[in-house]
Coordinates of C-alpha atoms in Angstrom, one line a residue:
Chain U
M885 CA 18.9 -37.4 11.1
S886 CA 21.5 -34.7 11.2
E887 CA 21.9 -32.0 13.8
R888 CA 19.0 -29.5 13.7
W889 CA 19.5 -25.7 14.0
F890 CA 16.2 -24.5 12.5
P891 CA 12.6 -25.5 13.1
N892 CA 10.3 -27.2 10.6
S893 CA 8.4 -23.9 10.2
M894 CA 11.3 -22.4 8.2
P895 CA 10.2 -21.6 4.6
N896 CA 10.3 -24.5 2.3
P897 CA 12.4 -24.4 -0.8
M898 CA 10.2 -23.2 -3.7
V899 CA 11.5 -25.2 -6.6
D900 CA 11.1 -24.8 -10.4
H901 CA 12.1 -26.9 -13.3
Y902 CA 15.8 -25.8 -12.9
S903 CA 16.3 -25.7 -9.2
L904 CA 14.6 -29.1 -8.4
P905 CA 17.6 -31.2 -9.4
W906 CA 19.8 -28.9 -7.1
W907 CA 17.6 -29.6 -4.1
Q908 CA 17.3 -33.3 -5.0
A909 CA 21.2 -33.5 -4.9
A910 CA 21.0 -31.6 -1.6
A911 CA 18.8 -34.4 -0.2
E912 CA 21.7 -36.7 -0.9
H913 CA 24.1 -34.2 0.9
R914 CA 25.7 -33.2 -2.4
L915 CA 26.3 -29.4 -2.9
Q916 CA 26.1 -28.5 -6.6
V917 CA 26.9 -25.7 -9.0
Q918 CA 25.3 -25.6 -12.4
C919 CA 28.0 -25.3 -15.0
C920 CA 27.9 -24.3 -18.7
D921 CA 29.3 -27.1 -20.9
N922 CA 30.2 -24.5 -23.5
C923 CA 32.1 -21.8 -21.6
G924 CA 32.6 -23.2 -18.1
H925 CA 30.6 -20.5 -16.3
G926 CA 29.2 -21.5 -12.9
I927 CA 25.6 -20.5 -12.2
L928 CA 23.5 -20.3 -9.1
P929 CA 20.6 -20.5 -8.8
P930 CA 20.2 -22.9 -11.6
A931 CA 18.9 -21.3 -14.8
P932 CA 17.6 -22.3 -18.2
I933 CA 20.6 -20.8 -20.1
C934 CA 24.1 -19.6 -19.4
S935 CA 24.2 -15.8 -18.8
E936 CA 27.6 -15.5 -20.5
C937 CA 27.2 -17.5 -23.7
R938 CA 23.5 -18.3 -23.7
S939 CA 24.1 -22.0 -24.2
S940 CA 21.4 -24.3 -22.8
Q941 CA 23.9 -27.1 -22.4
L942 CA 24.3 -27.0 -18.7
T943 CA 25.4 -29.7 -16.2
M944 CA 25.0 -29.9 -12.5
K945 CA 28.4 -30.6 -10.9
D946 CA 29.3 -31.5 -7.3
V947 CA 31.5 -29.0 -5.4
S948 CA 33.5 -29.7 -2.2
G949 CA 31.3 -27.8 0.1
K950 CA 34.2 -25.7 1.2
G951 CA 34.3 -21.9 0.9
S952 CA 34.7 -18.7 2.7
L953 CA 32.5 -16.1 4.4
Y954 CA 31.8 -13.2 2.0
T955 CA 29.4 -11.2 4.2
Y956 CA 26.7 -11.8 6.7
T957 CA 24.0 -10.3 8.9
V958 CA 22.8 -11.3 12.3
V959 CA 19.0 -11.2 12.2
H960 CA 17.4 -10.1 15.5
Q961 CA 13.9 -9.5 14.2
P962 CA 11.6 -12.5 14.1
V963 CA 9.3 -12.4 11.2
S964 CA 6.9 -15.3 11.7
M965 CA 9.3 -18.2 12.2
E966 CA 9.7 -20.1 15.4
Q967 CA 13.5 -20.3 15.3
E968 CA 15.8 -19.1 18.0
M969 CA 16.9 -15.6 17.7
P970 CA 19.2 -14.2 16.6
F971 CA 20.3 -16.2 13.6
V972 CA 22.9 -15.6 10.9
I973 CA 22.3 -15.2 7.2
A974 CA 25.5 -15.3 5.2
I975 CA 26.8 -15.1 1.6
I976 CA 29.3 -18.0 1.1
E977 CA 32.0 -17.8 -1.6
L978 CA 32.3 -21.4 -2.8
D979 CA 35.5 -23.1 -3.7
T980 CA 34.8 -24.0 -7.3
Q981 CA 38.3 -24.5 -8.5
G982 CA 38.4 -27.0 -11.3
I983 CA 34.6 -26.9 -11.5
S984 CA 33.7 -23.5 -12.9
N985 CA 35.9 -20.7 -14.3
N986 CA 34.3 -18.0 -12.1
T987 CA 33.7 -17.4 -8.5
V988 CA 30.3 -18.7 -7.4
R989 CA 28.6 -17.4 -4.3
M990 CA 25.4 -18.5 -2.5
M991 CA 23.2 -17.5 0.4
S992 CA 23.1 -19.7 3.4
N993 CA 23.4 -19.6 7.2
I994 CA 26.4 -19.8 9.6
V995 CA 25.4 -22.3 12.3
G996 CA 27.1 -23.5 15.5
A997 CA 28.9 -20.2 16.3
S998 CA 28.4 -16.5 16.7
V999 CA 29.8 -14.3 13.9
E1000 CA 31.9 -11.2 14.3
P1001 CA 32.9 -8.6 11.6
A1002 CA 36.5 -10.0 11.7
D1003 CA 35.2 -13.4 10.6
I1004 CA 34.6 -12.2 7.0
G1005 CA 37.0 -14.2 4.8
R1006 CA 37.2 -17.2 7.2
A1007 CA 37.0 -20.7 5.8
V1008 CA 33.7 -22.5 6.1
S1009 CA 32.4 -26.0 5.2
V1010 CA 28.9 -27.1 4.4
A1011 CA 26.9 -28.6 7.3
W1012 CA 23.7 -30.4 6.1
E1013 CA 20.5 -30.0 8.0
D1014 CA 17.9 -32.7 7.3
M1015 CA 14.6 -30.8 7.6
S1016 CA 12.7 -33.9 6.4
E1017 CA 13.4 -37.0 4.3
E1018 CA 12.9 -34.8 1.2
V1019 CA 14.4 -31.5 2.2
C1020 CA 18.0 -31.1 3.3
V1021 CA 19.3 -27.5 3.6
P1022 CA 23.0 -26.6 3.3
R1023 CA 24.1 -24.5 6.2
F1024 CA 27.8 -23.7 6.9
Q1025 CA 30.2 -23.9 9.8
F1026 CA 33.6 -22.3 10.4
D1027 CA 36.4 -24.8 9.9
Chain D
M828 CA 12.9 26.8 -26.1
N829 CA 13.5 23.8 -23.8
K830 CA 11.3 21.0 -25.0
K831 CA 11.8 18.9 -21.8
A832 CA 8.7 17.9 -19.9
H833 CA 8.1 19.8 -16.6
I834 CA 6.8 19.0 -13.2
V835 CA 4.0 21.5 -12.5
G836 CA 2.2 20.3 -9.4
A837 CA 2.4 18.0 -6.4
G838 CA -0.2 16.6 -4.0
E839 CA -0.1 14.6 -0.8
T840 CA -2.6 13.1 1.6
Q841 CA -2.0 13.1 5.3
Y842 CA 0.9 10.8 6.2
T843 CA 0.5 8.6 9.3
K844 CA 2.2 5.6 10.9
W845 CA 1.1 2.4 9.2
G846 CA -2.3 1.2 10.2
Q847 CA -3.6 4.6 11.4
I848 CA -5.6 5.5 8.3
T849 CA -8.8 3.4 8.8
D850 CA -11.6 5.7 7.8
T851 CA -10.9 5.6 4.1
T852 CA -9.5 3.3 1.5
E853 CA -6.1 3.2 -0.2
H854 CA -7.5 4.0 -3.6
A855 CA -9.5 6.9 -2.2
L856 CA -6.1 8.2 -0.9
A857 CA -4.8 7.9 -4.5
L858 CA -7.7 9.9 -5.8
Q859 CA -7.1 12.5 -3.1
A860 CA -3.4 12.9 -3.9
I861 CA -4.1 13.0 -7.6
T862 CA -6.8 15.7 -7.4
R863 CA -4.6 17.8 -5.0
A864 CA -1.7 17.6 -7.3
V865 CA -3.8 18.7 -10.3
E866 CA -5.2 21.5 -8.3
D867 CA -1.7 22.5 -7.1
A868 CA -0.7 22.8 -10.8
G869 CA -3.6 25.0 -11.5
L870 CA -5.1 22.5 -13.9
S871 CA -8.4 20.6 -14.0
I872 CA -8.9 16.8 -13.9
D873 CA -10.6 17.3 -17.3
E874 CA -7.2 18.1 -18.7
V875 CA -5.5 14.9 -17.4
D876 CA -5.0 12.3 -20.0
G877 CA -2.3 10.0 -18.5
L878 CA -1.7 8.1 -15.3
A879 CA 1.5 6.2 -14.3
S880 CA 2.7 4.3 -11.2
F881 CA 5.2 1.7 -10.1
A882 CA 5.9 -0.9 -7.4
E883 CA 2.9 -3.0 -8.4
D884 CA 0.6 -0.3 -7.2
R885 CA -2.7 -2.0 -6.4
N886 CA -4.6 1.1 -7.5
E887 CA -4.9 0.5 -11.2
A888 CA -4.9 3.4 -13.5
I889 CA -7.9 2.2 -15.5
F890 CA -10.2 2.2 -12.4
L891 CA -8.8 5.5 -11.1
A892 CA -9.4 7.0 -14.5
A893 CA -13.0 5.9 -14.5
E894 CA -13.6 7.2 -10.9
L895 CA -11.9 10.5 -11.7
G896 CA -14.0 10.9 -14.9
I897 CA -10.9 11.4 -17.1
A898 CA -12.3 12.4 -20.5
E899 CA -10.0 10.2 -22.5
L900 CA -7.2 8.1 -21.0
R901 CA -4.3 8.2 -23.5
F902 CA -1.5 6.8 -21.4
A903 CA -1.4 4.3 -18.5
N904 CA 1.8 2.8 -17.4
M905 CA 3.4 0.7 -14.7
V906 CA 7.1 0.3 -14.2
W907 CA 8.8 -3.2 -14.0
M908 CA 11.2 -2.3 -11.2
P909 CA 10.7 -3.9 -7.9
G910 CA 9.4 -1.8 -5.0
G911 CA 10.9 1.6 -4.6
G912 CA 13.3 1.2 -7.5
G913 CA 10.7 2.4 -10.0
G914 CA 9.5 5.8 -8.7
C915 CA 11.8 8.0 -10.9
A916 CA 11.2 5.5 -13.7
A917 CA 7.5 6.2 -13.5
I918 CA 8.4 9.9 -13.9
A919 CA 10.7 9.0 -16.8
N920 CA 7.9 7.2 -18.5
A921 CA 5.5 10.1 -18.0
V922 CA 8.1 12.4 -19.4
M923 CA 8.5 10.2 -22.5
A924 CA 4.8 10.1 -23.0
V925 CA 4.6 13.9 -22.8
E926 CA 7.7 14.6 -24.9
T927 CA 6.5 12.2 -27.7
G928 CA 3.0 13.6 -27.7
Q929 CA 1.3 10.5 -26.6
A930 CA -0.3 12.4 -23.7
E931 CA -0.2 16.0 -22.5
V932 CA -0.9 15.9 -18.8
V933 CA 0.3 12.8 -16.9
V934 CA -0.2 12.3 -13.2
V935 CA 2.3 9.9 -11.5
Y936 CA 0.9 8.6 -8.2
R937 CA 1.6 6.1 -5.4
A938 CA -0.7 5.1 -2.7
L939 CA 0.4 2.9 0.1
C940 CA -1.7 1.8 3.1
Q941 CA 0.4 -0.8 4.9
G942 CA -2.3 -1.1 7.5
Q943 CA -5.0 -2.1 5.1
F944 CA -2.7 -4.5 3.2
M945 CA 0.5 -6.3 4.1
R946 CA 3.4 -4.4 5.8
F947 CA 6.4 -4.3 3.5
G948 CA 8.6 -4.9 6.5
Q949 CA 6.9 -8.2 6.9
G950 CA 6.0 -8.7 3.3
A951 CA 8.0 -11.9 3.0
A952 CA 5.7 -13.5 5.6
E953 CA 3.3 -13.7 2.8
L954 CA 5.9 -15.4 0.7
Q955 CA 6.6 -17.7 3.5
G956 CA 2.9 -18.6 3.6
Q957 CA 3.1 -19.6 0.0
S958 CA 6.1 -21.7 0.7
Q959 CA 4.3 -23.8 3.3
A960 CA 2.6 -27.0 2.3
Q961 CA -1.0 -26.8 3.2
S962 CA -2.4 -29.0 6.0
P963 CA -5.7 -30.6 5.1
T964 CA -7.3 -29.1 8.3
H965 CA -6.1 -26.7 10.9
T966 CA -6.4 -29.4 13.6
Q967 CA -3.8 -31.7 12.1
E968 CA -0.1 -31.4 12.5
P969 CA 1.6 -29.5 9.7
P970 CA 3.2 -31.8 7.1
P971 CA 6.9 -32.3 7.2
P972 CA 9.1 -29.9 5.2
T973 CA 8.6 -30.5 1.5
F974 CA 9.3 -28.9 -1.9
V975 CA 6.8 -26.4 -3.1
Q976 CA 6.5 -26.0 -6.8
S977 CA 6.7 -22.6 -8.3
N978 CA 6.6 -21.5 -11.9
E979 CA 6.6 -17.8 -11.1
M980 CA 10.0 -16.1 -11.6
L981 CA 10.0 -14.0 -8.4
M982 CA 8.9 -17.0 -6.3
S983 CA 11.6 -19.2 -7.9
A984 CA 14.3 -16.6 -7.1
M985 CA 13.1 -16.0 -3.6
G986 CA 12.4 -19.7 -3.1
F987 CA 16.1 -20.3 -3.4
V988 CA 17.0 -18.0 -0.5
M989 CA 14.0 -18.2 1.8
P990 CA 15.0 -21.5 3.3
Y991 CA 17.8 -19.6 5.0
G992 CA 15.3 -17.2 6.6
M993 CA 15.8 -14.4 4.0
L994 CA 12.4 -12.8 4.4
T995 CA 13.0 -9.1 5.0
A996 CA 14.5 -6.2 3.1
T997 CA 16.4 -5.2 6.2
A998 CA 18.3 -8.6 6.2
A999 CA 18.9 -8.4 2.5
F1000 CA 20.3 -4.9 2.5
A1001 CA 22.4 -5.5 5.7
L1002 CA 24.5 -8.0 3.7
P1003 CA 26.2 -5.5 1.3
I1004 CA 26.4 -2.8 4.1
R1005 CA 28.3 -5.2 6.3
R1006 CA 30.8 -5.9 3.5
H1007 CA 31.1 -2.1 2.8
M1008 CA 32.1 -1.8 6.5
H1009 CA 34.6 -4.6 6.1
L1010 CA 36.2 -3.2 3.0
Y1011 CA 36.2 0.5 3.9
G1012 CA 35.9 0.8 7.7
T1013 CA 32.5 2.4 7.5
T1014 CA 30.9 2.6 10.9
S1015 CA 27.5 2.4 12.4
E1016 CA 28.0 5.9 13.8
Q1017 CA 28.5 7.3 10.3
L1018 CA 25.3 5.6 9.2
G1019 CA 23.6 7.1 12.2
Q1020 CA 24.6 10.6 11.1
I1021 CA 22.5 10.1 8.0
A1022 CA 19.4 9.2 10.2
V1023 CA 20.0 12.1 12.6
T1024 CA 20.4 14.6 9.8
F1025 CA 17.2 13.5 8.1
R1026 CA 15.3 13.6 11.4
E1027 CA 16.4 17.2 11.9
H1028 CA 14.8 18.0 8.6
A1029 CA 11.6 16.1 9.5
N1030 CA 11.4 18.0 12.7
R1031 CA 11.0 21.1 10.6
N1032 CA 8.4 19.5 8.3
P1033 CA 4.7 19.7 9.4
R1034 CA 3.8 16.8 7.2
A1035 CA 6.4 14.5 8.6
V1036 CA 5.3 11.5 10.6
M1037 CA 8.3 12.1 12.9
K1038 CA 7.8 15.9 13.1
D1039 CA 7.7 15.9 16.9
R1040 CA 10.3 13.1 17.6
T1041 CA 13.9 14.2 17.8
M1042 CA 16.8 11.8 17.5
T1043 CA 20.4 11.9 18.8
L1044 CA 23.2 9.8 17.6
E1045 CA 23.2 8.1 21.0
Q1046 CA 19.5 7.2 20.5
H1047 CA 20.4 5.8 17.1
Q1048 CA 23.1 3.7 18.6
E1049 CA 20.8 2.5 21.3
S1050 CA 17.9 1.6 19.1
R1051 CA 17.3 -2.1 18.8
M1052 CA 19.2 -4.2 16.4
I1053 CA 17.1 -5.5 13.4
A1054 CA 19.6 -7.1 11.2
E1055 CA 23.2 -6.3 12.0
P1056 CA 24.7 -3.8 11.3
L1057 CA 21.2 -2.1 10.8
H1058 CA 19.5 -0.7 13.9
L1059 CA 15.8 0.2 13.9
F1060 CA 16.8 3.8 13.2
D1061 CA 18.7 2.8 10.1
C1062 CA 15.4 1.6 8.6
C1063 CA 12.8 3.6 6.9
L1064 CA 9.3 4.2 8.4
E1065 CA 6.2 2.1 7.6
T1066 CA 3.5 4.6 6.9
D1067 CA 0.1 5.1 5.3
G1068 CA -0.7 7.8 2.7
A1069 CA -0.5 8.8 -1.0
C1070 CA 1.2 11.3 -3.2
A1071 CA 1.2 12.4 -6.8
V1072 CA 3.0 14.8 -9.2
V1073 CA 1.8 16.3 -12.5
I1074 CA 4.0 16.1 -15.6
T1075 CA 3.2 18.2 -18.7
T1076 CA 4.8 19.9 -21.7
A1077 CA 7.2 22.9 -21.4
E1078 CA 4.7 24.9 -23.4
R1079 CA 1.9 24.2 -21.0
A1080 CA 4.1 24.7 -18.0
K1081 CA 4.8 28.3 -19.1
T1082 CA 1.2 29.2 -18.8
L1083 CA 0.9 28.0 -15.1
A1084 CA 1.6 29.8 -11.9
K1085 CA 4.5 27.8 -10.5
R1086 CA 8.1 28.4 -11.4
P1087 CA 8.8 26.1 -14.4
V1088 CA 10.8 23.0 -13.3
A1089 CA 12.0 20.8 -16.1
V1090 CA 13.0 17.1 -15.9
I1091 CA 16.4 17.5 -17.6
G1092 CA 17.5 13.9 -17.3
T1093 CA 16.1 10.5 -16.5
A1094 CA 17.7 7.0 -16.3
Q1095 CA 16.5 3.6 -15.2
G1096 CA 17.9 0.1 -15.1
A1097 CA 20.2 -2.4 -13.4
P1098 CA 23.7 -3.9 -13.8
K1099 CA 24.3 -7.4 -15.1
G1100 CA 22.8 -10.2 -13.0
Y1101 CA 21.0 -7.8 -10.6
S1102 CA 17.6 -9.6 -10.7
F1103 CA 15.8 -8.9 -7.4
G1104 CA 18.8 -6.9 -6.1
S1105 CA 20.2 -7.6 -2.6
F1106 CA 17.8 -10.5 -2.0
T1107 CA 19.1 -12.5 -4.9
N1108 CA 22.3 -10.9 -6.4
A1109 CA 25.0 -12.9 -4.5
N1110 CA 26.7 -13.5 -7.9
I1111 CA 27.0 -10.0 -9.2
D1112 CA 30.4 -8.6 -10.0
D1113 CA 32.5 -8.4 -6.8
K1114 CA 33.2 -4.7 -7.5
L1115 CA 29.4 -4.0 -7.6
Y1116 CA 28.5 -5.8 -4.4
T1117 CA 29.2 -3.0 -2.0
T1118 CA 27.5 -0.4 -4.3
G1119 CA 23.9 0.6 -4.8
G1120 CA 24.1 -0.9 -8.3
T1121 CA 23.4 2.6 -9.6
G1122 CA 26.8 3.7 -10.9
Q1123 CA 26.2 3.0 -14.6
L1124 CA 22.7 4.5 -14.3
A1125 CA 24.3 7.6 -12.7
N1126 CA 26.7 8.1 -15.6
R1127 CA 23.9 7.9 -18.1
L1128 CA 21.8 10.3 -16.0
W1129 CA 24.6 12.9 -15.8
Q1130 CA 25.3 12.6 -19.5
Q1131 CA 21.7 13.1 -20.5
A1132 CA 21.1 15.9 -18.1
G1133 CA 24.3 17.7 -19.1
V1134 CA 25.1 18.4 -15.4
G1135 CA 27.3 16.5 -12.9
P1136 CA 27.4 16.0 -9.1
K1137 CA 29.0 19.4 -8.6
D1138 CA 26.0 21.1 -10.1
I1139 CA 23.5 19.6 -7.7
D1140 CA 22.2 22.2 -5.2
V1141 CA 19.9 19.8 -3.3
A1142 CA 19.3 16.0 -3.4
Q1143 CA 16.5 13.7 -2.5
I1144 CA 18.1 10.3 -2.2
Y1145 CA 16.0 7.2 -1.6
D1146 CA 16.6 6.2 2.0
H1147 CA 15.1 2.8 2.7
F1148 CA 18.2 2.2 4.8
T1149 CA 21.0 4.6 5.9
G1150 CA 23.7 2.4 4.3
S1151 CA 21.9 2.5 0.9
V1152 CA 22.1 6.3 1.0
L1153 CA 25.8 6.1 1.6
M1154 CA 26.3 3.8 -1.3
Q1155 CA 24.3 6.0 -3.7
L1156 CA 26.4 9.0 -2.7
E1157 CA 29.4 7.0 -4.0
D1158 CA 27.6 5.7 -7.1
Y1159 CA 26.4 9.2 -8.1
G1160 CA 29.9 10.6 -7.7
F1161 CA 29.5 12.9 -4.7
C1162 CA 32.4 11.1 -3.1
K1163 CA 34.8 8.3 -4.0
P1164 CA 33.9 4.6 -3.6
G1165 CA 34.3 3.7 0.1
Q1166 CA 34.4 7.3 1.2
G1167 CA 30.7 7.7 1.9
G1168 CA 31.2 7.3 5.7
P1169 CA 33.5 10.3 6.2
F1170 CA 31.4 12.3 3.7
V1171 CA 28.2 11.9 5.6
A1172 CA 30.0 12.3 9.0
S1173 CA 31.2 15.7 7.8
G1174 CA 27.6 17.0 8.0
A1175 CA 27.4 17.2 4.2
L1176 CA 23.7 16.2 4.1
S1177 CA 22.4 19.0 6.3
W1178 CA 20.0 21.5 4.8
D1179 CA 21.7 24.2 6.8
G1180 CA 25.1 24.7 5.3
G1181 CA 25.9 21.1 4.2
S1182 CA 27.7 20.7 0.9
L1183 CA 24.9 18.5 -0.4
P1184 CA 21.6 19.2 1.4
T1185 CA 19.7 15.9 1.2
N1186 CA 16.2 14.7 2.0
T1187 CA 15.1 18.1 3.1
S1188 CA 11.6 16.7 4.0
G1189 CA 13.1 14.0 6.2
G1190 CA 12.9 11.3 3.6
S1191 CA 11.6 7.8 4.1
L1192 CA 13.6 7.6 7.3
S1193 CA 11.6 10.4 9.0
E1194 CA 8.9 12.0 6.8
A1195 CA 7.0 9.1 5.2
Y1196 CA 7.5 5.9 3.2
M1197 CA 5.8 6.4 -0.1
H1198 CA 8.1 4.2 -2.1
G1199 CA 10.1 7.2 -3.0
L1200 CA 7.5 9.3 -4.9
S1201 CA 7.5 11.7 -1.9
H1202 CA 11.2 12.3 -2.8
V1203 CA 10.0 13.6 -6.2
V1204 CA 7.4 15.8 -4.5
E1205 CA 10.1 17.3 -2.2
G1206 CA 12.5 17.6 -5.2
A1207 CA 10.0 19.8 -7.0
R1208 CA 9.1 21.7 -3.9
S1209 CA 12.8 22.5 -3.2
L1210 CA 13.0 24.1 -6.7
W1211 CA 9.6 25.9 -6.3
G1212 CA 10.9 27.4 -3.0
E1213 CA 8.2 25.6 -1.0
S1214 CA 10.4 23.2 1.2
S1215 CA 10.1 23.4 5.0
S1216 CA 13.9 23.3 4.9
Q1217 CA 14.4 25.5 1.8
V1218 CA 17.9 25.6 0.3
K1219 CA 18.5 29.1 -0.9
N1220 CA 18.7 29.6 -4.6
A1221 CA 18.3 25.9 -5.3
N1222 CA 18.1 25.4 -9.0
T1223 CA 19.2 21.8 -9.7
C1224 CA 18.0 18.8 -7.8
L1225 CA 18.9 15.1 -8.1
V1226 CA 16.1 12.6 -7.1
T1227 CA 16.9 8.9 -6.8
S1228 CA 14.8 5.8 -6.3
A1229 CA 15.6 2.7 -4.3
A1230 CA 19.2 1.4 -4.8
G1231 CA 20.2 -2.2 -4.2
V1232 CA 17.4 -3.2 -6.5
P1233 CA 16.9 -2.2 -10.2
S1234 CA 16.6 1.5 -9.9
S1235 CA 16.0 4.9 -11.5
A1236 CA 16.7 8.6 -11.0
I1237 CA 15.9 12.0 -12.4
V1238 CA 17.5 15.5 -12.5
L1239 CA 15.2 18.5 -12.1
Q1240 CA 16.1 22.1 -13.0
G1241 CA 14.5 25.4 -12.6
Q1242 CA 14.0 27.2 -16.0

């Protein structure tokens, strides 16, 4: 098992027909972006059709797991989770060069370091957390 | 003659901190607010033929209509904008009903007892519950993390971000505010000035939950951190209560006692890709990320109303979070993008001599959190001359609903 940063009581992924393949790839430690075969637009979360050309010919593609910190918040208020406080929720701008023709961002966490305002823009890489055999969650660490 | 629909009455129940209204039910509060609003207008319930609400109000119009004994319900409507985004849209829909002759007297209401139901601040705890696989019995160990199937669009969208602990509005709205600070140098002290100004207004408002609690900028800065950069005092209150306003035709309004106040412009909507707003809009246009997402809506509103930001005498701006007020001031054109910080720090929002007196009741930060319908109430009051922080000669008022989610807004004008 990988390093753990969050407890099992974290909310589980709620998956639908479109996001299940994304989480199944995550279980194999592969970070993916859904891409439109027709126009090359990258989509997250995975959707039934492309929001740019409305094609339903969409393919999940692996990305490098590299990116940069777009914005973040340090959460100090426990809701009903048992994780250590505070923790960092972040928006990551993924490196999708050669994969999609647009910038694709996703929500995640920064783990293994505290985060300061000046860190916005810093390079990050995916760090997989195996919550169980089925559920692996992509967190991110500073390079 | 101006054919625009008018706001002719407003009613409120007592507002309290969440959980303090225990001797009555949420829907009884809705009934009380509705009857007070109708009475305030000088009308009778027998004349009401429409009801409208928003934010998935639990108090369904069909049941309220039966309990009120409404003679014939001709219009019942609920807005599809999440949470506080739909307050002004509910007004807009009532206006459309009245102006197209579908109904003549429509009451827009919102009742919210966070003590009797879930607290919005912890609302996602309920989502989290849905995300947990169920143990066969309470005595067994919970099962290991697993996928939970969802076919509901909201749950699918939230289910993609909840594994990262995205469970509260404060965390969601903190993200674009942090980036606004990064891009423009906006400071926590500037956000604090918004909270302090609205508190000063609440201290003058006998209905405000925070009537007797003053706030200094130092106290704002020392208040506990919730989700950086948002302190506790950057966040709206959690309260119990209900309020309502009455919309009717210009013709009918002329026969009533209050000064006629017309709804001269309405707009609702969301930019491309906005979905559930700050919770799920990581992939919206980069230029929109640090806005309230209400810039396009604002342009449509000004065009329809035939007025602009310079014509606004008093504003009631949805204040779920201080930073969201700042972004709306930019979206609606009161200052340039990125300049909201210096604008609010100049004292612009004060009822007493500010260039844009805002949230004269104290707003959701300090009066009560009624999902923004109380902003409409105060907007009308400020043109009727009934505000506890009355702006002299106020004739034109902007009212907005929650930004950072699909939103709506109206312009009111004395006739």
